[in-house]
Short mmCIF file of C-alpha atoms in Angstrom, two decimals:
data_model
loop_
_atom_site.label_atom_id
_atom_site.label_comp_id
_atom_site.label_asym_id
_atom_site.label_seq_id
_atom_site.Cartn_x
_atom_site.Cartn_y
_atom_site.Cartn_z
CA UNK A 292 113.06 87.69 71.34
CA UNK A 293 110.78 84.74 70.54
CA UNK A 294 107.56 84.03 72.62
CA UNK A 295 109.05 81.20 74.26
CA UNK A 296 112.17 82.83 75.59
CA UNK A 297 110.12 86.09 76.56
CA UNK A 298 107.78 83.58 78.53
CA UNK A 299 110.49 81.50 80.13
CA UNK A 300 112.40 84.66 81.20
CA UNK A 301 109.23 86.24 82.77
CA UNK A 302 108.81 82.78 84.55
CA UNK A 303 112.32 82.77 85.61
CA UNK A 304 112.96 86.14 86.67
CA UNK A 305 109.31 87.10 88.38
CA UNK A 306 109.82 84.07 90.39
CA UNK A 307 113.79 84.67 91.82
CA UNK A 308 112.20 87.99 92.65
CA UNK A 309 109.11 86.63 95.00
CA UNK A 310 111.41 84.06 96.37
CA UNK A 311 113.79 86.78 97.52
CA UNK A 312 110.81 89.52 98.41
CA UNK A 313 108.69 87.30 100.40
CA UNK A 314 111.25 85.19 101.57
CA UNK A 315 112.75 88.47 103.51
CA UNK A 316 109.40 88.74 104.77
CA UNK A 317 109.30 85.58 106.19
CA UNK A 318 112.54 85.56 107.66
CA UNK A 319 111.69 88.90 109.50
CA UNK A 320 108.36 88.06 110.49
CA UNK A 321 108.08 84.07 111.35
CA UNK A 322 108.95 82.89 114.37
CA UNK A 323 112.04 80.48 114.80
CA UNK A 324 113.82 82.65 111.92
CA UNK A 325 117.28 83.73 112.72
CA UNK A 326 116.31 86.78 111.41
CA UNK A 327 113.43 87.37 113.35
CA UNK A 328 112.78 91.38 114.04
CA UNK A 329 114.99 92.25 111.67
CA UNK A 330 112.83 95.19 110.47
CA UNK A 331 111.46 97.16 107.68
CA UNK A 332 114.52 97.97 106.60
CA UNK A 333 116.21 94.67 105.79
CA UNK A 334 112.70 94.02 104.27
CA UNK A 335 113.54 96.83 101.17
CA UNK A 336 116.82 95.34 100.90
CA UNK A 337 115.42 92.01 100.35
CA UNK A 338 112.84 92.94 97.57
CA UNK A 339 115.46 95.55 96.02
CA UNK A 340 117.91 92.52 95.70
CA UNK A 341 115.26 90.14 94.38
CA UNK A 342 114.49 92.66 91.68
CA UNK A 343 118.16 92.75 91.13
CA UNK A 344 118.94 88.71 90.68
CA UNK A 345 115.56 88.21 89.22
CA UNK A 346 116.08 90.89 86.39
CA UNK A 347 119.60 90.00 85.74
CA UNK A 348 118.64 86.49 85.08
CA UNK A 349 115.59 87.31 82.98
CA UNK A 350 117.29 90.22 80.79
CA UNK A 351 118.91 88.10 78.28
CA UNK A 352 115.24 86.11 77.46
CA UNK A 353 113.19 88.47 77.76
CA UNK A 354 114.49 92.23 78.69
CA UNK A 355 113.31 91.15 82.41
CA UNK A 356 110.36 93.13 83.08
CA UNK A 357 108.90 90.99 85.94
CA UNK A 358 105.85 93.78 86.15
CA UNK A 359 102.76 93.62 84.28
CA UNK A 360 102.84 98.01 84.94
CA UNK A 361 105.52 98.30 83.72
CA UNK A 362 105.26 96.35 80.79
CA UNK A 363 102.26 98.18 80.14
CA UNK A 364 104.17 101.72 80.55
CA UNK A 365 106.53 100.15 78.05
CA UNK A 366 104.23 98.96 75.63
CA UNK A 367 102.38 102.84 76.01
CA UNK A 368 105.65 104.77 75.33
CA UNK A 369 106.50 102.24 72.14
CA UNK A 370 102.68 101.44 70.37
CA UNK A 371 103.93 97.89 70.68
CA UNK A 372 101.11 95.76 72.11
CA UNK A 373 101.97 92.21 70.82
CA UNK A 374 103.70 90.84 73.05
CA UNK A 375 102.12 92.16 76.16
CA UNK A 376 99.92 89.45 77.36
CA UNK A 377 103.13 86.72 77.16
CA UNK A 378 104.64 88.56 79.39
CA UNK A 379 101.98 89.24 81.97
CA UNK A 380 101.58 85.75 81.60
CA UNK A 381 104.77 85.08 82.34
CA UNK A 382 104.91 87.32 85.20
CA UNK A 383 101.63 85.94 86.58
CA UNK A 384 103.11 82.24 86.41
CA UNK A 385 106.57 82.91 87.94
CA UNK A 386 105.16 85.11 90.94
CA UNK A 387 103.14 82.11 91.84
CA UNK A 388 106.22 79.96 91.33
CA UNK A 389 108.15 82.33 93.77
CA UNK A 390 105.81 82.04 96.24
CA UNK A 391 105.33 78.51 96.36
CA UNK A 392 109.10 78.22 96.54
CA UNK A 393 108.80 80.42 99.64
CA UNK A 394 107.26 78.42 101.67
CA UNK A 395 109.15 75.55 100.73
CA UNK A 396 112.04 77.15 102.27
CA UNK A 397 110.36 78.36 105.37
CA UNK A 398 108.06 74.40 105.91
CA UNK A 399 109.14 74.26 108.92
CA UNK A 400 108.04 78.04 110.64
CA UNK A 401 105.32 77.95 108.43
CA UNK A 402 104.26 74.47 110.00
CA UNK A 403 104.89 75.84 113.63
CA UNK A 404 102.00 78.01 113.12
CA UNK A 405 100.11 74.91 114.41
CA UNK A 406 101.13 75.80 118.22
CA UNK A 407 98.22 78.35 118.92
CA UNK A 408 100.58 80.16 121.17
CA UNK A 409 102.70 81.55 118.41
CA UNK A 410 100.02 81.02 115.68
CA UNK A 411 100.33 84.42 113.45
CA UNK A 412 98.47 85.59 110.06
CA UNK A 413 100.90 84.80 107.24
CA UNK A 414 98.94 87.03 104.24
CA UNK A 415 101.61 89.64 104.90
CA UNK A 416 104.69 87.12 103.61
CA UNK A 417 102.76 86.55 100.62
CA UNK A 418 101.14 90.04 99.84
CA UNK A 419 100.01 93.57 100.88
CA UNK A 420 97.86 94.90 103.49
CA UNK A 421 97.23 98.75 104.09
CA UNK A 422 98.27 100.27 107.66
CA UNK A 423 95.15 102.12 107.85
CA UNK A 424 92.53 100.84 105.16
CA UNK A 425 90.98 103.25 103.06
CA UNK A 426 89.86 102.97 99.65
CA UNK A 427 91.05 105.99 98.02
CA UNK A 428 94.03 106.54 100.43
CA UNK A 429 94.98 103.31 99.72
CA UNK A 430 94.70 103.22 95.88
CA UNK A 431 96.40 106.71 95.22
CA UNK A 432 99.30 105.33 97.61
CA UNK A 433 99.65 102.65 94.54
CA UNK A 434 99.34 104.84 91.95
CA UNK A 435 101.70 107.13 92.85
CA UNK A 436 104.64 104.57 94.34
CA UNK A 437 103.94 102.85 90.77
CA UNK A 438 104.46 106.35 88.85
CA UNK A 439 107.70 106.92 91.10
CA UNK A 440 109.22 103.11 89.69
CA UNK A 441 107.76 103.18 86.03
CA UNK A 442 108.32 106.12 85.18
CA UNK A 443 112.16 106.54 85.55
CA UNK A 444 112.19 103.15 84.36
CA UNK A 445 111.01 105.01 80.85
CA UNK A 446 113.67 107.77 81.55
CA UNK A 447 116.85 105.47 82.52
CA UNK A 448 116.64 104.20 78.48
CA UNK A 449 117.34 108.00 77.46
CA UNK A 450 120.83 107.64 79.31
CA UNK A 451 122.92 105.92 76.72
CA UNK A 452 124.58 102.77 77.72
CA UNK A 453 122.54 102.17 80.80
CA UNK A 454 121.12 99.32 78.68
CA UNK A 455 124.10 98.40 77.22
CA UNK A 456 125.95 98.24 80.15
CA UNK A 457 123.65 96.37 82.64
CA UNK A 458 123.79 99.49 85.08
CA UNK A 459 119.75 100.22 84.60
CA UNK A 460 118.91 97.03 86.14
CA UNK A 461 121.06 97.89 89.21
CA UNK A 462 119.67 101.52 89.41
CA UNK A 463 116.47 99.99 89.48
CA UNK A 464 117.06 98.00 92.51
CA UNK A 465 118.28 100.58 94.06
CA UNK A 466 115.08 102.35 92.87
CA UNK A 467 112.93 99.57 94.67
CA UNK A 468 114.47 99.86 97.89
CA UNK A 469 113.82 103.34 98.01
CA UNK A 470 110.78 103.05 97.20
CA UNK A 471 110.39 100.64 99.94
CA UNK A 472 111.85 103.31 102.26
CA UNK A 473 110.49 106.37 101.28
CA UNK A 474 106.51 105.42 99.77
CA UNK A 475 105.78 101.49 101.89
CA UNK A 476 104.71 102.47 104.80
CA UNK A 477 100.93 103.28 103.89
CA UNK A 478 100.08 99.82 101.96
CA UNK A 479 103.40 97.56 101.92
CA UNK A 480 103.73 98.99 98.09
CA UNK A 481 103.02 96.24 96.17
CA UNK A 482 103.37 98.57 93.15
CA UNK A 483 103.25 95.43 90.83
CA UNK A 484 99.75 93.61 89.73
CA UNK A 485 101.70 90.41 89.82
CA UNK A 486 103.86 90.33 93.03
CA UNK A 487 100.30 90.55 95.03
CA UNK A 488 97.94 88.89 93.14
CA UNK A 489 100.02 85.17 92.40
CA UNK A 490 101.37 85.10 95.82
CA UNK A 491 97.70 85.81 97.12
CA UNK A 492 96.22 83.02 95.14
CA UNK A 493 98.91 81.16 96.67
CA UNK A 494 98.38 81.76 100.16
CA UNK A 495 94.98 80.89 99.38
CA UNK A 496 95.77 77.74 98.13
CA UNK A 497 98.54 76.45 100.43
CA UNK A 498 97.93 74.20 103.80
CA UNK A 499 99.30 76.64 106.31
CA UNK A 500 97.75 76.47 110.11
CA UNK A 501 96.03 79.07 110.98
CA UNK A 502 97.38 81.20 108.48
CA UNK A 503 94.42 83.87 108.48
CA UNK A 504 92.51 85.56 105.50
CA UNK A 505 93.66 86.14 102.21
CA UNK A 506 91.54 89.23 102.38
CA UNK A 507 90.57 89.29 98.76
CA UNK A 508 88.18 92.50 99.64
CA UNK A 509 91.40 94.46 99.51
CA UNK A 510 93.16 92.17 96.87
CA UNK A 511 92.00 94.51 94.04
CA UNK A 512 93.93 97.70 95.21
CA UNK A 513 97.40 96.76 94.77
CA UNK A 514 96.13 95.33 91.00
CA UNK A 515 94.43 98.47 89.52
CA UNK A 516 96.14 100.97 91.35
CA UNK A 517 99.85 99.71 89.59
CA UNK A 518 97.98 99.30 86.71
CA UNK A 519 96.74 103.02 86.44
CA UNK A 520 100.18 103.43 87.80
CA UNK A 521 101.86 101.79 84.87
CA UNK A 522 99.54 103.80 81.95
CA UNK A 523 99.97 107.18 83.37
CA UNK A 524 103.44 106.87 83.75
CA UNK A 525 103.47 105.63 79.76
CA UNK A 526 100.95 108.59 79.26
CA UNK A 527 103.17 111.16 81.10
CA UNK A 528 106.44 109.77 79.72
CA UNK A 529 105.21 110.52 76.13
CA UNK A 530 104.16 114.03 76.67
CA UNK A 531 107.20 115.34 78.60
CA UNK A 532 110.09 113.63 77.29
#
């Protein structure tokens, strides 16, 4: 895979994936969305299924990694660092894409934040926020729901023809949404540097009313904690298996 296509597909993919992930946010939590209330559930579906199209399309540019940790896990388990910064900087590029694309699609609630009556914070469309904050609660919550994705992200490439087949990438959306299920309740499990960080820079960026903090005091958690996430899943994937 050139540099080019390895870019483009980390463009491409990262951003179908935000669209879908925070655009089932939005549609759950905005008012005047039909699917207003729709709950955490339907949330995990949404970001499981955005991992799903968004890795499909990117696979056949760039392997469609769409995750700085586990890119990083990848490049641990193989020695192969060359090509790791194009595609975090693909990554980074396409999750603020997503997220810009986002909001496109939801102008209108996102405008009727103006009325102070229904005026909500909007931070949690774009990225996470903790349930209860606590440093080290919060950053072993990463750690771990990124060891529980990278890791048998490693493993599914000892099943032969997972690859081959395009299975993997569905087993991994499935992965996501339990994930989402099982590990998001403490921080919103961003368990992917990029997916918070471009969408947050975004949400900083954007005109919204009254759309609230971007609370970059917290924005470093769901960064290094994935990260950490990503390496000792690389680490632990190379001494067991």
């Amino acid at each position: 895979m050139s540099n080019g296509d390895i870019f483009l597909g980390e463009v491409i993919g990262t951003a179908i994936l935000i669209l879908f992930g925070a655009g089932v946010v939005a549609a759950v939590v905005l008012n005047y969305s039909k699917a207003k209330d729709a709950g955490w559930v339907v949330i995990a579906f949404g970001w499981g299924f955005g991992v799903m199209a968004g890795a499909y399309t990117a696979a056949p540019l760039s392997g469609g990694q769409l995750n700085p940790a586990v890119t990083i896990g990848i490049a641990i388990d193989t020695g192969v660092w060359d090509k790791v910064h194009i595609y975090i900087a693909g990554q980074m590029v396409g999750a603020i894409l997503g997220a810009v694309l986002c909001w496109l699609v939801y102008f209108a609630q996102f405008q009727a934040n103006a009325d102070k009556d229904i005026a909500q914070p909007t931070l949690g469309i774009f990225s996470t926020a903790p349930a209860i904050r606590n440093v080290v609660a919060n950053l072993i919550t990463e750690i771990i729901a990124t060891i529980a994705l990278v890791l048998p992200i490693l493993a599914f490439g000892l099943t032969k023809g997972l690859g081959v087949s395009g299975t993997a990438i569905l087993i991994v959306s499935f992965l996501v949404v339990g994930i989402g299920l099982s590990l998001g309740g403490p921080t919103g499990y961003a368990i992917n540097p990029a997916r918070d960080l471009g969408p947050r820079i975004v949400h900083a960026l954007l005109p919204i009313p009254n759309k609230g903090t971007s609370d970059w005091s917290y924005a470093w958690i769901p960064v290094v904690g994935p990260l950490i996430g990503g390496v000792l899943s690389g680490l632990i994937f190379n001494a067991a298996f």
